[in-house]
Structure formats: C-alpha cells, structure tokens
Coordinates of C-alpha atoms in Angstrom, one line a residue:
Chain A
M10 CA -19.6 -33.9 -11.8
I11 CA -22.5 -31.6 -11.4
L12 CA -25.5 -32.5 -13.5
D13 CA -28.2 -30.4 -11.9
L14 CA -26.7 -27.0 -11.1
E15 CA -29.8 -25.6 -9.4
K16 CA -30.0 -28.6 -7.1
F17 CA -26.2 -28.4 -6.4
T18 CA -26.5 -24.6 -5.5
A19 CA -29.5 -25.2 -3.3
A20 CA -27.7 -27.8 -1.3
A21 CA -24.4 -25.9 -0.9
Q22 CA -25.9 -22.4 -0.3
P23 CA -26.4 -22.8 3.5
H24 CA -22.7 -23.7 3.9
W25 CA -21.6 -20.7 1.8
D26 CA -23.9 -18.4 3.8
E27 CA -22.6 -19.8 7.1
L28 CA -19.0 -19.3 5.9
E29 CA -19.8 -15.7 4.9
G30 CA -21.3 -15.0 8.3
M31 CA -18.2 -16.3 10.1
L32 CA -16.0 -14.2 7.8
E33 CA -18.0 -11.0 8.4
R34 CA -17.7 -11.6 12.2
L35 CA -13.9 -12.2 12.0
E36 CA -13.3 -9.3 9.6
S37 CA -15.2 -6.8 11.7
D38 CA -13.1 -7.7 14.8
P39 CA -9.8 -9.3 13.8
G40 CA -8.8 -9.8 17.5
R41 CA -11.8 -12.0 18.1
G42 CA -10.4 -15.2 16.6
F43 CA -12.4 -18.4 16.2
G44 CA -13.3 -18.7 19.8
E45 CA -13.2 -22.4 20.8
L46 CA -11.5 -25.2 18.8
A47 CA -14.8 -26.4 17.5
G48 CA -15.3 -23.0 15.9
A49 CA -12.0 -23.1 14.1
Q50 CA -12.7 -26.7 13.0
R51 CA -16.1 -25.7 11.6
F52 CA -14.5 -22.7 9.8
Y53 CA -11.8 -24.9 8.2
Y54 CA -14.5 -27.5 7.1
L55 CA -16.6 -24.8 5.5
Y56 CA -13.5 -23.3 3.8
Q57 CA -12.5 -26.7 2.3
R58 CA -16.0 -27.3 1.3
A59 CA -16.3 -24.0 -0.5
G60 CA -13.0 -24.6 -2.2
A61 CA -14.2 -28.0 -3.4
D62 CA -17.4 -26.4 -4.7
L63 CA -15.4 -23.8 -6.5
A64 CA -13.4 -26.5 -8.2
R65 CA -16.5 -28.3 -9.3
L66 CA -18.1 -25.1 -10.5
A67 CA -15.0 -23.8 -12.4
T68 CA -16.0 -25.2 -15.7
F69 CA -19.5 -23.7 -15.7
S70 CA -19.8 -20.9 -18.1
S71 CA -23.4 -20.1 -17.2
E72 CA -22.8 -18.9 -13.6
P73 CA -20.2 -16.2 -13.6
A74 CA -21.8 -14.4 -10.6
L75 CA -21.9 -17.5 -8.6
R76 CA -18.3 -18.4 -9.5
R77 CA -17.1 -15.0 -8.6
R78 CA -18.9 -15.1 -5.2
L79 CA -17.3 -18.5 -4.4
E80 CA -13.9 -17.2 -5.5
T81 CA -14.2 -14.2 -3.2
L82 CA -15.4 -16.4 -0.3
V83 CA -12.6 -18.9 -0.6
A84 CA -10.0 -16.1 -1.0
R85 CA -11.3 -14.3 2.2
A86 CA -11.3 -17.5 4.1
Y87 CA -7.8 -18.4 3.0
A88 CA -6.6 -14.9 4.1
E89 CA -8.3 -15.3 7.5
L90 CA -6.8 -18.8 8.1
H91 CA -3.2 -18.0 7.1
S92 CA -3.1 -14.5 8.7
A93 CA -4.4 -15.6 12.1
R94 CA -1.0 -15.3 13.9
E95 CA -0.7 -11.6 12.8
A96 CA -4.2 -10.8 14.0
D97 CA -3.3 -12.0 17.5
D98 CA -0.4 -9.5 17.7
S99 CA -2.4 -6.6 16.1
R100 CA -3.4 -4.9 19.3
W101 CA -1.1 -1.9 19.5
K102 CA 0.2 -0.8 22.9
P103 CA 1.6 2.7 22.4
L104 CA 3.7 2.9 25.6
H105 CA 5.2 -0.6 25.1
W106 CA 5.9 0.2 21.5
F107 CA 7.6 3.5 22.4
L108 CA 9.7 2.2 25.3
H109 CA 10.5 -1.3 24.2
E110 CA 9.6 -2.0 20.5
Y111 CA 11.2 1.1 19.0
P112 CA 14.6 1.0 20.7
R113 CA 14.8 -2.7 19.9
T114 CA 14.0 -2.1 16.3
F115 CA 16.6 0.6 16.2
R116 CA 19.3 -1.7 17.6
R117 CA 18.3 -4.5 15.2
H118 CA 19.5 -2.3 12.4
L119 CA 22.4 -0.6 14.1
R120 CA 24.8 -1.2 11.2
A121 CA 22.5 0.8 8.9
F122 CA 22.5 3.6 11.5
W123 CA 26.3 3.7 11.8
L124 CA 26.5 3.9 8.0
V125 CA 24.0 6.8 8.0
L126 CA 26.0 8.5 10.6
A127 CA 29.2 8.0 8.6
I128 CA 27.6 9.4 5.5
T129 CA 26.3 12.5 7.4
L130 CA 29.7 13.0 9.0
A131 CA 31.4 12.8 5.6
G132 CA 28.9 15.4 4.4
C133 CA 29.8 17.6 7.4
V134 CA 33.5 17.3 6.7
F135 CA 32.9 18.2 3.0
G136 CA 30.7 21.2 3.9
A137 CA 33.3 22.5 6.4
Y138 CA 36.1 22.0 4.0
A139 CA 34.2 23.7 1.2
V140 CA 33.6 26.8 3.4
H141 CA 37.1 26.7 4.7
R142 CA 38.5 26.7 1.1
D143 CA 36.1 29.2 -0.4
Q144 CA 33.9 31.6 1.6
E145 CA 31.6 32.0 -1.4
A146 CA 30.7 28.3 -1.2
K147 CA 28.2 29.3 1.4
Q148 CA 26.0 30.9 -1.3
I149 CA 25.7 27.6 -3.1
I150 CA 25.6 25.2 -0.1
L151 CA 23.2 27.0 2.3
P152 CA 19.6 27.2 1.4
F153 CA 18.6 29.6 4.2
S154 CA 19.1 33.3 3.6
H155 CA 19.6 34.2 7.3
L156 CA 22.7 32.0 7.3
L157 CA 24.5 33.6 4.4
G158 CA 25.7 36.7 6.2
S159 CA 28.4 37.1 8.8
P160 CA 27.9 34.9 12.0
N161 CA 29.0 37.8 14.2
D162 CA 26.4 40.1 12.7
R163 CA 23.7 37.5 13.2
V164 CA 24.7 36.8 16.8
A165 CA 24.7 40.6 17.6
Q166 CA 21.3 40.9 15.9
E167 CA 19.8 37.9 17.8
E168 CA 21.1 39.0 21.1
N169 CA 19.5 42.4 20.7
R170 CA 16.1 40.9 20.2
S171 CA 13.6 40.8 23.0
G172 CA 12.3 37.4 22.1
K173 CA 8.9 38.7 21.1
E174 CA 9.5 38.7 17.4
L175 CA 7.9 35.4 16.9
S176 CA 5.0 36.3 19.2
G177 CA 1.7 35.3 17.7
Q178 CA 3.3 32.9 15.1
K179 CA 5.2 30.4 17.2
T180 CA 2.7 27.6 16.8
T181 CA 2.6 28.1 13.1
F182 CA 6.4 28.2 12.9
S183 CA 6.5 25.0 15.0
A184 CA 3.9 23.3 12.6
Q185 CA 6.0 24.3 9.6
L186 CA 9.1 22.9 11.1
M187 CA 7.4 19.6 11.9
A188 CA 5.9 19.2 8.5
N189 CA 9.1 20.1 6.7
N190 CA 11.3 17.8 8.8
I191 CA 8.9 14.8 8.8
G192 CA 8.6 15.3 5.0
V193 CA 12.4 15.1 4.6
S194 CA 12.6 12.0 6.8
I195 CA 9.9 10.3 4.8
K196 CA 11.8 11.1 1.6
A197 CA 15.0 9.8 3.2
M198 CA 13.2 6.5 3.9
A199 CA 11.3 6.3 0.6
F200 CA 14.4 7.0 -1.4
G201 CA 15.7 3.6 -0.2
M202 CA 13.8 2.2 -3.2
T203 CA 16.4 3.8 -5.4
W204 CA 18.9 1.3 -4.1
G205 CA 19.6 3.8 -1.4
I206 CA 21.3 6.2 -3.8
L207 CA 18.9 9.2 -3.2
T208 CA 18.9 8.4 0.6
V209 CA 22.6 8.8 0.6
V210 CA 22.3 12.0 -1.4
V211 CA 19.8 13.5 1.1
L212 CA 21.9 12.5 4.1
F213 CA 25.1 13.7 2.6
Y214 CA 23.6 17.1 1.6
N215 CA 22.1 17.5 5.1
G216 CA 25.6 16.8 6.5
V217 CA 27.1 19.4 4.1
I218 CA 24.7 22.1 5.3
L219 CA 25.4 21.2 9.0
G220 CA 29.2 21.1 8.5
A221 CA 29.2 24.4 6.6
V222 CA 27.1 26.2 9.2
C223 CA 29.1 24.8 12.2
F224 CA 32.5 25.6 10.6
D225 CA 31.3 29.1 9.7
Y226 CA 30.2 29.9 13.3
L227 CA 33.2 28.2 14.9
R228 CA 35.6 30.1 12.7
A229 CA 33.9 33.3 13.7
G230 CA 34.3 32.4 17.4
E231 CA 30.6 31.9 18.0
G232 CA 30.8 28.4 19.2
V233 CA 28.7 29.1 22.4
F234 CA 25.9 30.7 20.4
L235 CA 26.0 27.8 17.9
A236 CA 25.7 25.2 20.7
G237 CA 23.0 27.2 22.4
W238 CA 21.1 27.6 19.1
L239 CA 21.4 24.1 17.7
L240 CA 21.7 21.8 20.6
P241 CA 18.1 22.1 22.1
H242 CA 16.3 21.1 19.0
G243 CA 19.2 19.7 17.0
S244 CA 19.7 17.0 19.6
T245 CA 16.4 15.6 18.6
E246 CA 16.0 16.8 15.0
I247 CA 19.3 15.6 13.6
P248 CA 19.1 12.1 15.1
A249 CA 15.5 11.9 13.8
I250 CA 16.5 12.5 10.3
L251 CA 19.3 10.0 10.7
L252 CA 16.7 7.5 11.9
G253 CA 14.7 8.2 8.7
G254 CA 17.9 7.6 6.7
Q255 CA 18.4 4.4 8.7
A256 CA 14.9 3.2 7.6
G257 CA 15.9 4.1 4.0
L258 CA 19.1 2.1 4.1
V259 CA 17.2 -0.9 5.7
L260 CA 14.8 -0.7 2.7
A261 CA 17.7 -0.4 0.3
G262 CA 19.4 -3.4 2.0
A263 CA 16.2 -5.5 1.4
L264 CA 16.0 -4.4 -2.2
I265 CA 19.7 -5.2 -2.9
G266 CA 19.7 -8.4 -0.7
W267 CA 23.4 -8.7 0.0
G268 CA 24.3 -12.3 0.9
Q269 CA 20.6 -13.2 1.2
R270 CA 19.2 -16.1 -0.7
V271 CA 15.6 -15.3 -0.2
P272 CA 13.3 -13.9 -2.8
L273 CA 12.8 -10.1 -3.0
G274 CA 9.2 -10.2 -1.8
R275 CA 10.1 -12.1 1.3
R276 CA 13.0 -9.7 2.1
F277 CA 10.6 -6.8 1.9
R278 CA 8.1 -8.6 4.0
A279 CA 10.7 -9.2 6.7
V280 CA 11.7 -5.6 7.1
L281 CA 8.3 -4.0 6.6
P282 CA 7.1 -3.8 10.2
D283 CA 10.5 -2.4 11.3
M284 CA 10.3 0.3 8.6
V285 CA 6.9 1.4 9.9
T286 CA 8.2 1.4 13.4
L287 CA 11.3 3.4 12.6
I288 CA 9.4 6.1 10.6
G289 CA 6.6 6.3 13.2
G290 CA 9.2 7.1 15.9
V291 CA 10.8 9.6 13.6
A292 CA 7.5 11.5 13.3
I293 CA 7.1 11.6 17.1
L294 CA 10.7 12.9 17.6
L295 CA 10.2 15.6 15.0
V296 CA 7.0 16.8 16.6
W297 CA 9.0 17.2 19.8
A298 CA 11.9 18.9 17.9
G299 CA 9.4 21.3 16.2
I300 CA 8.0 22.4 19.6
I301 CA 11.5 23.0 21.0
E302 CA 12.7 24.9 18.0
A303 CA 9.7 27.2 17.9
F304 CA 9.2 27.8 21.6
F305 CA 12.7 27.4 23.0
S306 CA 15.6 27.6 20.5
Q307 CA 14.6 31.0 19.1
Y308 CA 15.3 32.7 22.4
H309 CA 18.9 33.7 22.9
A310 CA 21.0 35.3 25.7
P311 CA 20.3 37.6 27.5
V312 CA 16.6 36.5 27.4
L313 CA 17.6 32.9 27.9
P314 CA 21.2 32.1 29.0
Y315 CA 23.2 29.9 26.7
S316 CA 24.1 27.7 29.7
V317 CA 20.5 26.8 30.1
K318 CA 20.0 26.1 26.4
I319 CA 23.1 24.0 26.2
A320 CA 22.3 22.1 29.4
F321 CA 18.8 21.4 28.0
G322 CA 20.3 20.2 24.7
V323 CA 22.7 17.9 26.5
V324 CA 20.0 16.4 28.7
N325 CA 17.8 15.9 25.7
L326 CA 20.6 14.2 23.8
A327 CA 21.5 12.0 26.8
A328 CA 17.8 11.0 27.1
L329 CA 17.7 10.1 23.4
I330 CA 20.9 8.0 23.6
G331 CA 19.6 6.3 26.8
W332 CA 16.2 5.5 25.2
L333 CA 17.7 4.2 22.0
G334 CA 20.6 2.4 23.6
F335 CA 19.1 0.8 26.7
C336 CA 15.3 0.8 26.7
G337 CA 13.7 -2.6 26.1
R338 CA 17.0 -4.5 26.7
R339 CA 15.5 -6.8 29.4
T340 CA 12.8 -8.2 27.1
E341 CA 15.2 -8.3 24.1
E342 CA 15.6 -11.6 22.4
P343 CA 19.3 -12.7 22.1
A344 CA 20.8 -12.3 18.6
P345 CA 20.8 -15.5 16.6
Chain B
M293 CA -0.1 -20.1 -2.8
T294 CA 0.4 -17.6 -5.6
S295 CA 2.1 -18.1 -8.9
A296 CA 2.4 -16.1 -12.0
A297 CA 3.5 -16.8 -15.5
P298 CA 7.2 -16.0 -16.2
A299 CA 6.2 -13.3 -18.7
R300 CA 4.3 -10.1 -17.7
T301 CA 0.7 -11.0 -17.2
H302 CA -2.5 -9.0 -16.6
A303 CA -3.7 -11.3 -14.0
L304 CA -2.4 -12.8 -10.8
V305 CA -3.1 -16.5 -10.5
I306 CA -4.0 -17.6 -7.0
R307 CA -3.5 -21.2 -6.3
L308 CA -4.8 -22.5 -3.0
P309 CA -3.1 -25.5 -1.3
E310 CA -6.4 -27.3 -1.8
G311 CA -5.8 -27.3 -5.5
V312 CA -8.3 -24.6 -6.4
D313 CA -7.0 -21.8 -8.5
F314 CA -8.4 -18.6 -10.0
S315 CA -7.1 -15.4 -11.3
L316 CA -7.4 -11.7 -10.2
P317 CA -7.3 -9.2 -13.1
L318 CA -4.5 -6.6 -12.4
A319 CA -5.1 -2.9 -12.8
G320 CA -2.9 -1.1 -15.3
P321 CA -1.2 2.3 -14.7
M322 CA -3.8 4.4 -16.6
L323 CA -6.7 3.1 -14.4
R324 CA -4.7 3.7 -11.3
F325 CA -3.7 7.1 -12.4
L326 CA -7.3 8.0 -12.9
A327 CA -8.2 6.7 -9.4
R328 CA -5.3 8.7 -8.0
A329 CA -6.6 11.9 -9.8
I330 CA -10.0 11.3 -8.1
D331 CA -8.3 10.8 -4.8
F332 CA -6.4 14.0 -5.3
M333 CA -9.6 15.9 -5.8
A334 CA -11.1 14.3 -2.8
E335 CA -8.1 15.3 -0.7
M336 CA -8.4 18.9 -1.9
A337 CA -12.1 18.9 -1.1
I338 CA -11.5 17.5 2.4
L339 CA -8.7 20.1 3.0
S340 CA -10.9 22.9 1.8
F341 CA -13.8 21.9 4.0
V342 CA -11.7 21.3 7.1
S343 CA -9.7 24.4 6.6
K344 CA -12.8 26.5 6.6
I345 CA -13.9 25.0 9.9
V346 CA -10.4 25.4 11.4
F347 CA -10.2 29.0 10.3
M348 CA -13.2 29.7 12.6
L349 CA -10.7 29.1 15.4
A350 CA -8.9 32.2 14.2
V351 CA -11.3 34.2 16.4
V352 CA -9.7 32.6 19.4
S353 CA -6.1 32.3 18.1
R354 CA -5.0 33.0 14.6
D355 CA -1.6 31.4 15.3
L356 CA -3.2 28.1 16.4
A357 CA -5.6 28.1 13.4
M358 CA -2.7 28.6 10.9
A359 CA -0.7 25.9 12.7
I360 CA -3.5 23.3 12.4
V361 CA -4.0 24.2 8.7
T362 CA -0.3 23.8 8.1
I363 CA -0.3 20.4 9.7
L364 CA -3.5 19.4 7.9
Y365 CA -2.0 20.3 4.5
F366 CA 0.9 18.0 5.3
L367 CA -1.0 15.1 6.9
V368 CA -4.2 14.8 4.9
P369 CA -2.5 13.6 1.6
I370 CA -0.6 11.0 3.7
L371 CA -3.3 9.9 6.0
Y372 CA -6.1 9.9 3.4
G373 CA -4.6 6.9 1.6
I374 CA -3.7 5.1 4.8
A375 CA -7.0 5.6 6.5
F376 CA -9.2 4.8 3.6
E377 CA -7.3 1.7 2.4
W378 CA -7.2 0.4 6.0
W379 CA -10.9 1.0 6.9
M380 CA -12.3 0.3 3.4
R381 CA -10.3 -2.9 2.9
G382 CA -7.9 -1.7 0.2
Q383 CA -10.1 0.9 -1.4
T384 CA -10.0 4.7 -1.4
L385 CA -12.8 6.8 -2.9
G386 CA -10.9 6.9 -6.3
K387 CA -10.4 3.2 -6.3
R388 CA -14.0 2.6 -5.4
V389 CA -15.1 4.7 -8.3
M390 CA -12.7 3.0 -10.7
R391 CA -13.6 -0.4 -9.2
L392 CA -10.1 -1.2 -8.0
R393 CA -8.8 -2.7 -4.7
V394 CA -5.4 -3.2 -3.0
L395 CA -4.7 -6.7 -2.0
D396 CA -1.8 -8.6 -0.5
A397 CA 0.2 -10.1 -3.3
S398 CA 0.0 -13.5 -1.7
G399 CA -3.7 -13.4 -1.1
L400 CA -3.3 -12.9 2.7
R401 CA -5.0 -10.2 4.7
L402 CA -3.8 -6.7 4.0
R403 CA -1.6 -5.7 7.0
F404 CA -1.5 -2.2 8.5
S405 CA 2.3 -2.0 7.8
Q406 CA 1.7 -2.7 4.1
V407 CA -0.9 0.0 3.9
V408 CA 1.4 2.5 5.6
M409 CA 4.4 1.6 3.5
R410 CA 2.7 1.7 0.1
N411 CA 1.3 5.2 0.9
L412 CA 4.6 6.6 2.3
L413 CA 6.5 5.4 -0.7
R414 CA 4.4 7.7 -2.9
A415 CA 7.2 10.1 -2.2
V416 CA 9.4 8.1 -4.5
D417 CA 6.8 6.9 -7.0
S418 CA 5.6 10.4 -7.7
L419 CA 9.1 11.5 -8.9
P420 CA 9.9 13.5 -10.9
A421 CA 6.2 14.6 -11.3
L422 CA 2.8 13.1 -11.9
Y423 CA 3.8 9.6 -10.8
L424 CA 6.0 9.1 -13.8
L425 CA 8.5 6.8 -12.0
G426 CA 5.7 4.8 -10.4
G427 CA 4.0 4.6 -13.8
F428 CA 7.1 3.3 -15.6
V429 CA 7.8 0.8 -12.9
C430 CA 4.2 -0.4 -13.0
L431 CA 4.4 -0.9 -16.8
A432 CA 7.6 -2.8 -16.5
S433 CA 6.5 -4.9 -13.5
R434 CA 5.2 -8.4 -13.9
R435 CA 2.3 -7.7 -11.5
C436 CA 1.7 -4.1 -12.5
Q437 CA 3.3 -2.9 -9.2
R438 CA 4.7 0.5 -8.5
L439 CA 7.6 0.8 -6.1
G440 CA 5.4 1.2 -3.1
D441 CA 3.6 -2.0 -4.0
L442 CA 6.8 -3.9 -4.5
A443 CA 8.1 -2.8 -1.1
A444 CA 4.8 -3.4 0.7
G445 CA 4.0 -6.7 -1.2
T446 CA 0.7 -5.5 -2.5
I447 CA -1.1 -5.5 -5.8
V448 CA -4.0 -3.5 -7.2
V449 CA -6.8 -5.6 -8.8
R450 CA -9.8 -4.7 -11.0
L451 CA -13.2 -5.7 -9.5
E452 CA -14.9 -6.9 -12.7
P453 CA -18.7 -7.0 -12.6
S454 CA -19.8 -10.5 -13.0
E455 CA -22.9 -9.9 -15.1
A456 CA -24.6 -12.6 -17.2
P457 CA -24.1 -12.1 -20.9
D458 CA -26.9 -10.3 -22.8
L459 CA -28.5 -13.1 -24.9
S460 CA -31.5 -11.0 -26.1
R461 CA -29.6 -9.8 -29.1
L462 CA -29.4 -13.4 -30.4
G463 CA -33.2 -13.9 -30.2
L464 CA -32.8 -17.3 -28.7
E465 CA -36.0 -17.0 -26.7
S466 CA -38.3 -17.2 -29.7
K467 CA -36.5 -20.2 -31.3
F468 CA -37.0 -23.9 -30.7
N469 CA -33.9 -25.6 -29.4
T470 CA -33.8 -29.4 -30.0
L471 CA -31.0 -29.8 -27.4
R472 CA -33.4 -28.9 -24.6
E473 CA -35.3 -32.1 -25.3
H474 CA -32.2 -34.0 -24.1
P475 CA -31.5 -33.0 -20.5
L476 CA -28.5 -35.3 -20.1
V477 CA -26.8 -33.8 -23.1
T478 CA -27.6 -30.3 -21.9
A479 CA -26.2 -31.0 -18.5
R480 CA -23.0 -32.5 -20.0
L481 CA -22.5 -29.5 -22.2
R482 CA -23.0 -27.1 -19.3
Q483 CA -20.3 -29.0 -17.5
Q484 CA -17.9 -29.7 -20.3
V485 CA -17.8 -26.4 -22.2
D486 CA -15.2 -24.2 -20.5
P487 CA -15.9 -20.4 -20.0
A488 CA -13.4 -19.2 -22.5
T489 CA -14.8 -21.4 -25.4
A490 CA -18.4 -20.5 -24.4
N491 CA -17.5 -16.8 -24.6
T492 CA -15.8 -17.2 -28.0
A493 CA -18.9 -18.9 -29.3
L494 CA -21.1 -16.2 -27.9
R495 CA -19.0 -13.4 -29.5
A496 CA -18.9 -15.3 -32.8
L497 CA -22.7 -15.4 -32.9
L498 CA -23.0 -11.7 -32.0
R499 CA -20.6 -10.8 -34.8
R500 CA -21.7 -13.3 -37.4
D501 CA -23.2 -10.7 -39.8
Q502 CA -19.9 -8.9 -39.9
L503 CA -17.9 -12.0 -41.0
E504 CA -17.1 -12.8 -44.7
P505 CA -19.2 -15.8 -45.8
T506 CA -16.2 -18.1 -46.1
A507 CA -14.8 -17.0 -42.7
R508 CA -18.2 -17.4 -41.1
L509 CA -18.5 -21.0 -42.3
E510 CA -15.0 -21.8 -41.1
V511 CA -15.4 -20.2 -37.6
F512 CA -18.7 -22.0 -36.9
A513 CA -17.4 -25.3 -38.4
A514 CA -14.5 -25.2 -36.0
L515 CA -16.7 -24.4 -33.0
A516 CA -19.2 -27.1 -33.9
E517 CA -16.5 -29.6 -34.3
H518 CA -15.1 -28.8 -30.9
F519 CA -18.6 -29.2 -29.2
R520 CA -19.2 -32.5 -31.0
S521 CA -15.9 -33.7 -29.7
L522 CA -16.8 -32.8 -26.1
V523 CA -20.2 -34.5 -25.9
K524 CA -21.7 -37.3 -27.9
L525 CA -24.8 -35.7 -29.5
P526 CA -28.0 -37.6 -30.5
E527 CA -27.9 -38.7 -34.1
E528 CA -30.7 -36.3 -35.4
I529 CA -28.9 -33.3 -33.9
A530 CA -25.5 -34.2 -35.1
T531 CA -26.6 -34.7 -38.7
D532 CA -29.7 -32.4 -39.1
L533 CA -28.3 -29.2 -37.5
S534 CA -26.0 -26.9 -39.5
D535 CA -22.8 -25.9 -37.7
E536 CA -24.0 -22.4 -36.9
A537 CA -27.4 -23.7 -35.6
L538 CA -25.5 -26.2 -33.4
V539 CA -23.3 -23.4 -31.9
R540 CA -26.4 -21.3 -31.3
A541 CA -28.1 -24.2 -29.6
V542 CA -25.1 -24.9 -27.4
V543 CA -24.8 -21.2 -26.4
D544 CA -28.4 -21.2 -25.5
V545 CA -28.1 -24.2 -23.2
V546 CA -24.8 -23.0 -21.7
F547 CA -25.7 -19.5 -20.9
A548 CA -29.5 -19.3 -20.6
K549 CA -31.4 -20.3 -17.5
P550 CA -33.5 -23.5 -17.8
R551 CA -37.0 -22.7 -19.1

C-alpha cells in the first residue's frame, strides 16, 4: 500500500524515465531491437516494475495525469515486447517481394483465384449470349460509347488513323487508365467485406462486358483486330483485376470462416499481410497495363502490324503466367 | 490481453498478463466523422497546393502535368491516411485535432498492413455516400469499429486530457480541514477511495445548491456513510462533522495537493 505518494513517485520516477527513454529509441527505429540480452532483460524488468506501480496507483483519485502516463508507458512497453518478431521482419526488400513473396502469396490462395476466374468466365458467357440473342443488349451492357457501333466501322476507322490522334495526351490517358483500373481493383478487394457479394458482382459485370465485346467483334469477323487491340494491355490488365478479385474473395473467406474454428479477429489477422501483398502487386501490374494501353495498344495496322501486337501480348501473358506460377518456388515452404 | 464486456461498451479494457488492467475510451461515429471531414479538407488543400506546383510543369509538357495531376487526385486521398497514420502513430491531422488515435485492437504495435487495409477499405465503408455504411457498422459494433477497422483489427480511441479537477469552485483553500491533522487517515483515504466514487463526491459538491433539500441530505448521507465504512475515522471527526462537511473534507484530501 502507498502511504506517501510523493515519496513513492520520487522513488519510481527514474525507472519510468529510463523505460520511456528505451521506448523512444525502440519506436524511432523498430529494426534496432534491444541490442544485447542484458538490454532486453532490463527492458522487461522496467516494464514489469511500471506495471506493478500502475497497479498500486490504480486506486488513487488524486493523480489522474500520473496514472495516465503510467498506463501509456505500460501499454507502449507491452506493444514493443509482444510485437518484437514482426519488427525483425519489417525491412521490406522490393525485389524479393516482387519475385518471391508475391507469386507465393498468389499460389497460397489459388482456389480463390480459380473461383474469380470462373465467375468472370461465367460473366463472359452471359455477355456473349446476351449480345447473341439481342443486338440491342449492347446498349445496356457496354458502358463505352465507342463500342456501341458496328465493329467493322470501328476497325475501318482505326486503320485509317495515322496514330497521331492521341499525340500530346498519351501520358494523361495512361494516368487515367491506371487510376480507373486500380480504383476498380481496390473496390473488388474492399467489397470482400460484403461477404464477397459485391466482389462477385464487380467481377461478373467485368466478364459480361468482356464477353459482349469479344462476341461482337468475333461475329463481325474482326478477331485479329480484337486480339491485336486487347492482348497487349489486356494480358496484364484483366489478370490484375482478377487478382484484385482474388484478394476480395480471400477477405470474404476470412469474414465467413468456412470450416474454421478460430475467432473472426484472428482470421482477419491471418490474411491481412497477404491482402496487402496482393493489392500492392495489382497496382504495379496496372501501372504497366496503363503504359501499354496508352503508348502501344492505341496503334493499329498499318502503323503497327497486328502480328507484332499479338506477339507482344502473348509474350506478356506468358511472362505473367511464368511469374505467378513458378517464381519463388525454390524457397517455398511445403504445404502443411 | 484484451477483453470487453459482452454488451456494447464505450471503452476497451486492456488486461495485461501481469494482472494490470485499464480502459481506453472508444471514439464514436460522430467524432470520427468530424475528424474525417477535417482530413477531407486537408486532402483538398494538399491537392490544390501540389496541383498548382505541378501545373508549372505545363510549360515543359502539358501532357505530363495533366498526367501527374490525374495520378495525384487518385493517390492523395488513399496515401494521405496511410502516410499520416503510419508516420504519426495512428493519427491524421483530423484525428489529431479531434484527439483521436488508431490503435491495434489487442494493444500491440500498429502494423503497416493494418494501416494500409483500414484505409483501402474506405471504399466499402463510404458506401453509399458520406460513410453511411461505415457509420452504421460503427454504431452496431461492440468496439465502435467500421468495416475497415474490423478487417484490419484496429480501434479508434479518444485521447482524454488528464487534467486535475478544478477545486477552486468549492472554496476549500480558505476552509480549515480537521482531516489534515491526521496524516494516517488522510493517506488511507487517498489510497482507499476509488476514482469513480471520488468523482461522484466532487460532482455532488459542485451541484449541491441545485439539489432539493431532502435529496441533498440523502446524497451526502450515503457518501459519508461510504467513506466512514472505508476508513476508521477519529471519534471527534466521525461525530462532530455533518455528512456534507465530511464529504467536503474527504474530497479536499483526496484531490488537493498536500499543503
């Protein structure tokens, strides 16, 4: 029991100050750690001592400021002690992350990706069927005015262009594409919090648009133009949006918790780093896709032969599949 | 380490393995909405300022300047929250003004992935407009968490100022307090009277003139009885002091600094 508060405070103050000093050093450089074992032991001693002081002080009404300071000190020290493992891993290595961590994360949630692909393909089939059954369906399905007309007219128009129409606005166009597509991917991921319902809606609708456009151009006999137009940027852009959807379904899976007997908070905590990894990679892919779409995809034959565009798209897609499917396998931990 | 009452509470109780526990007051949706409004204005100010600088690039390339502005208008609202909450330890400018802070729901250090996720999930919390979905979820949540907080495992707490109560309105300084002649009793009272009861006694004294005479007698009788049960008072104090005078004397020794 504390009888003389002033005496108690005077005796304990140096220990609190020392703990605060150690905390400030640790917080300013999380990778620093405690140094030698003696430093860690000293920190733990000071933390326990501050905790004990707080317990003794808890009943004192007269010292709210002192109590609040001790509470803050103890909470900060607790956070440092129990988060130490994470701090050790916190140094981010971009190349390792891109070449190893990202593909491994993708493969960890492969089932979600297959589901996303199936939903998008279902949307494609629906979009193609809708346009096949009713030509007027294009007006409702397609949000872009330049796709509403006849594919043959558009191809003729594009092939008559010199390729200089976007001159002076390519970078802006590229930036608009990046911003729009990254925004859609973030939404596909965030909508996972609606038990994945809105994620499914976004993916299915994207599939419907894709299916409707592809069917429309194939029916008009413009398959080569379609491949040359879509493949260069679509080989990155479409998989990137699928990866955003994958992150959304992973989030939905954690929210629903099928067959998992762990609390909701722990389920979220388990998938959180993977979610950030997935969406980070999506942003990088979409920056690349935006550059290709603005600076490459907008040129058509005869300015840029379709064979070159299609070859570029195929190589791009093969590289993407190789990266996601095989990179980081050597250092991959075996599945439990 | 953490526990919360089964019903919805306005505080998160942190219980350390060492047996120490304390509570963190949670921020409600209205306070958080105001902080967000301030952040929105800050974002607009940043965008306006940076755009003006970037547009100077238009002399070199108008296309490049427009592209950078387009990217900025997309990135600033996302990166603002992430950057500030990461570098300012859970605070943005709006949260700092409203005295709020984002914390890990288990009392651990806020991780970068948590900061990123709670900010990206604004896309769903802001549906259909003005953070209505996030606000409703926050109201229904036991820990006042919006969807982004639930997914990221974070909470937003109020940083309450810990100022000493203003005793000058009681005029205790000018009055003689018999309790002060008994240091042992004073020390025991300071140790035994819990903060909640001490605050109740203080508020009762501050509002005593607004109470009905009968109610006033009852309130101070109950408080005095409680204090007498906590500490054995010297005979002359226990018998000579009225209930209200005893409560005033106790409040004086509990809150005021030793003279």
